[in-house]
Amino acid sequence: FLGSAIPNVCGHAEAGGIPFCNSPFIDTLGWPLIILGQSLAIAAIILVFANARAWHAWVRFSIWFVPISALVIISVFPVPFVPGFELSRANATYLFGNLYAIITALIVGISWIRIWFKRRSLL
């Protein structure tokens, strides 16, 4: 779209005489969405191994975790972390996404362990 009459959201920037897309949305919206997609893909792979009990527990967890973490990421971040370094929305999304994947793995793992102990006690 660069140099055309079609409106673009890229913004025009040049480096060494070569035009490239300098989107203002990459840092504000793009990277957090990419990181969110990666975290959800990891959670989906973990959920392949979930049984019905783990699935229902995970749905209840997700109903609370996803909106609360989204509100925290949108309203609180970016925050100054240490002098000269800012914890951005992308880093916060990475943090909450990893926490989401870890808790998903714990829910599925605990469910499998409960089944294993239940079967073992029946023998």
Short mmCIF file of C-alpha atoms in Angstrom, two decimals:
data_model
loop_
_atom_site.label_atom_id
_atom_site.label_comp_id
_atom_site.label_asym_id
_atom_site.label_seq_id
_atom_site.Cartn_x
_atom_site.Cartn_y
_atom_site.Cartn_z
CA PHE A 1 0.00 0.00 0.00
CA LEU A 2 2.95 2.29 0.30
CA GLY A 3 2.85 5.04 -2.29
CA SER A 4 -0.70 4.20 -3.39
CA ALA A 5 -3.98 6.06 -3.05
CA ILE A 6 -5.35 3.33 -0.77
CA PRO A 7 -5.41 4.61 2.82
CA ASN A 8 -3.21 2.56 5.09
CA VAL A 9 -2.63 2.39 8.81
CA CYS A 10 1.01 1.53 8.33
CA GLY A 11 2.47 4.99 8.32
CA HIS A 12 5.31 5.75 5.99
CA ALA A 13 8.90 5.39 7.11
CA GLU A 14 12.14 5.05 5.20
CA ALA A 15 15.45 3.49 6.11
CA GLY A 16 18.27 3.87 3.62
CA GLY A 17 15.82 5.11 1.00
CA ILE A 18 13.71 1.93 1.27
CA PRO A 19 10.10 2.45 2.44
CA PHE A 20 8.69 0.14 5.09
CA CYS A 21 5.60 -0.13 7.23
CA ASN A 22 5.93 1.72 10.52
CA SER A 23 2.65 0.77 12.10
CA PRO A 24 1.70 2.50 15.33
CA PHE A 25 -0.39 -0.56 16.21
CA ILE A 26 2.48 -3.08 16.29
CA ASP A 27 3.63 -2.07 19.76
CA THR A 28 0.22 -1.28 21.20
CA LEU A 29 -1.92 -4.07 19.80
CA GLY A 30 0.07 -6.31 17.46
CA TRP A 31 2.58 -7.99 19.76
CA PRO A 32 0.12 -8.57 22.62
CA LEU A 33 -2.24 -10.33 20.17
CA ILE A 34 0.59 -12.47 18.81
CA ILE A 35 1.65 -13.44 22.34
CA LEU A 36 -1.96 -14.12 23.30
CA GLY A 37 -2.34 -16.45 20.33
CA GLN A 38 0.79 -18.36 21.33
CA SER A 39 -0.42 -18.76 24.91
CA LEU A 40 -3.84 -19.95 23.77
CA ALA A 41 -2.21 -22.45 21.39
CA ILE A 42 -0.19 -23.89 24.27
CA ALA A 43 -3.33 -24.09 26.43
CA ALA A 44 -5.19 -25.82 23.57
CA ILE A 45 -2.45 -28.43 23.25
CA ILE A 46 -2.61 -29.06 27.00
CA LEU A 47 -6.42 -29.34 26.85
CA VAL A 48 -6.15 -32.17 24.33
CA PHE A 49 -5.23 -34.33 27.32
CA ALA A 50 -8.06 -33.07 29.56
CA ASN A 51 -10.88 -35.26 30.73
CA ALA A 52 -14.43 -33.98 31.33
CA ARG A 53 -13.79 -32.99 34.93
CA ALA A 54 -10.64 -31.05 34.01
CA TRP A 55 -12.46 -29.40 31.11
CA HIS A 56 -15.24 -28.08 33.36
CA ALA A 57 -12.75 -26.88 35.97
CA TRP A 58 -10.74 -25.15 33.26
CA VAL A 59 -13.84 -23.43 31.83
CA ARG A 60 -14.74 -22.11 35.30
CA PHE A 61 -11.15 -20.89 35.75
CA SER A 62 -11.07 -19.26 32.31
CA ILE A 63 -14.36 -17.44 32.85
CA TRP A 64 -12.70 -15.57 35.72
CA PHE A 65 -9.06 -15.41 34.66
CA VAL A 66 -9.34 -14.11 31.09
CA PRO A 67 -11.52 -11.02 31.75
CA ILE A 68 -9.68 -10.08 34.94
CA SER A 69 -6.25 -10.39 33.34
CA ALA A 70 -7.45 -8.46 30.26
CA LEU A 71 -8.73 -5.64 32.45
CA VAL A 72 -5.48 -5.56 34.43
CA ILE A 73 -3.36 -5.51 31.26
CA ILE A 74 -5.46 -2.76 29.67
CA SER A 75 -5.84 -0.55 32.75
CA VAL A 76 -2.55 -0.98 34.62
CA PHE A 77 0.16 -1.49 32.03
CA PRO A 78 2.57 -0.02 30.92
CA VAL A 79 4.14 0.66 34.32
CA PRO A 80 7.65 1.73 35.25
CA PHE A 81 9.38 -1.39 36.55
CA VAL A 82 12.87 -0.17 37.35
CA PRO A 83 14.41 3.16 36.38
CA GLY A 84 14.80 3.19 32.62
CA PHE A 85 12.68 0.07 32.02
CA GLU A 86 8.95 -0.07 31.49
CA LEU A 87 6.83 -3.20 31.79
CA SER A 88 4.83 -2.97 28.56
CA ARG A 89 1.47 -4.46 27.66
CA ALA A 90 3.25 -7.04 25.51
CA ASN A 91 5.37 -8.17 28.47
CA ALA A 92 2.30 -8.21 30.72
CA THR A 93 0.43 -10.30 28.15
CA TYR A 94 3.40 -12.68 28.05
CA LEU A 95 3.39 -12.91 31.86
CA PHE A 96 -0.36 -13.52 32.16
CA GLY A 97 -0.34 -15.86 29.14
CA ASN A 98 2.37 -18.02 30.67
CA LEU A 99 0.52 -18.04 33.97
CA TYR A 100 -2.63 -19.11 32.08
CA ALA A 101 -0.81 -21.99 30.38
CA ILE A 102 0.79 -23.11 33.66
CA ILE A 103 -2.52 -23.08 35.53
CA THR A 104 -4.15 -24.95 32.63
CA ALA A 105 -1.44 -27.61 32.88
CA LEU A 106 -1.95 -27.81 36.65
CA ILE A 107 -5.72 -28.25 36.28
CA VAL A 108 -5.28 -31.06 33.74
CA GLY A 109 -2.45 -32.68 35.73
CA ILE A 110 -4.31 -32.60 39.04
CA SER A 111 -7.37 -34.11 37.36
CA TRP A 112 -5.27 -36.99 35.98
CA ILE A 113 -3.62 -37.53 39.37
CA ARG A 114 -7.04 -37.67 41.07
CA ILE A 115 -8.21 -40.28 38.57
CA TRP A 116 -5.03 -42.29 39.09
CA PHE A 117 -5.48 -42.28 42.90
CA LYS A 118 -9.17 -43.14 42.58
CA ARG A 119 -8.41 -46.13 40.32
CA ARG A 120 -5.59 -47.22 42.59
CA SER A 121 -7.83 -47.15 45.69
CA LEU A 122 -10.47 -49.26 43.91
CA LEU A 123 -7.98 -52.10 43.35
#
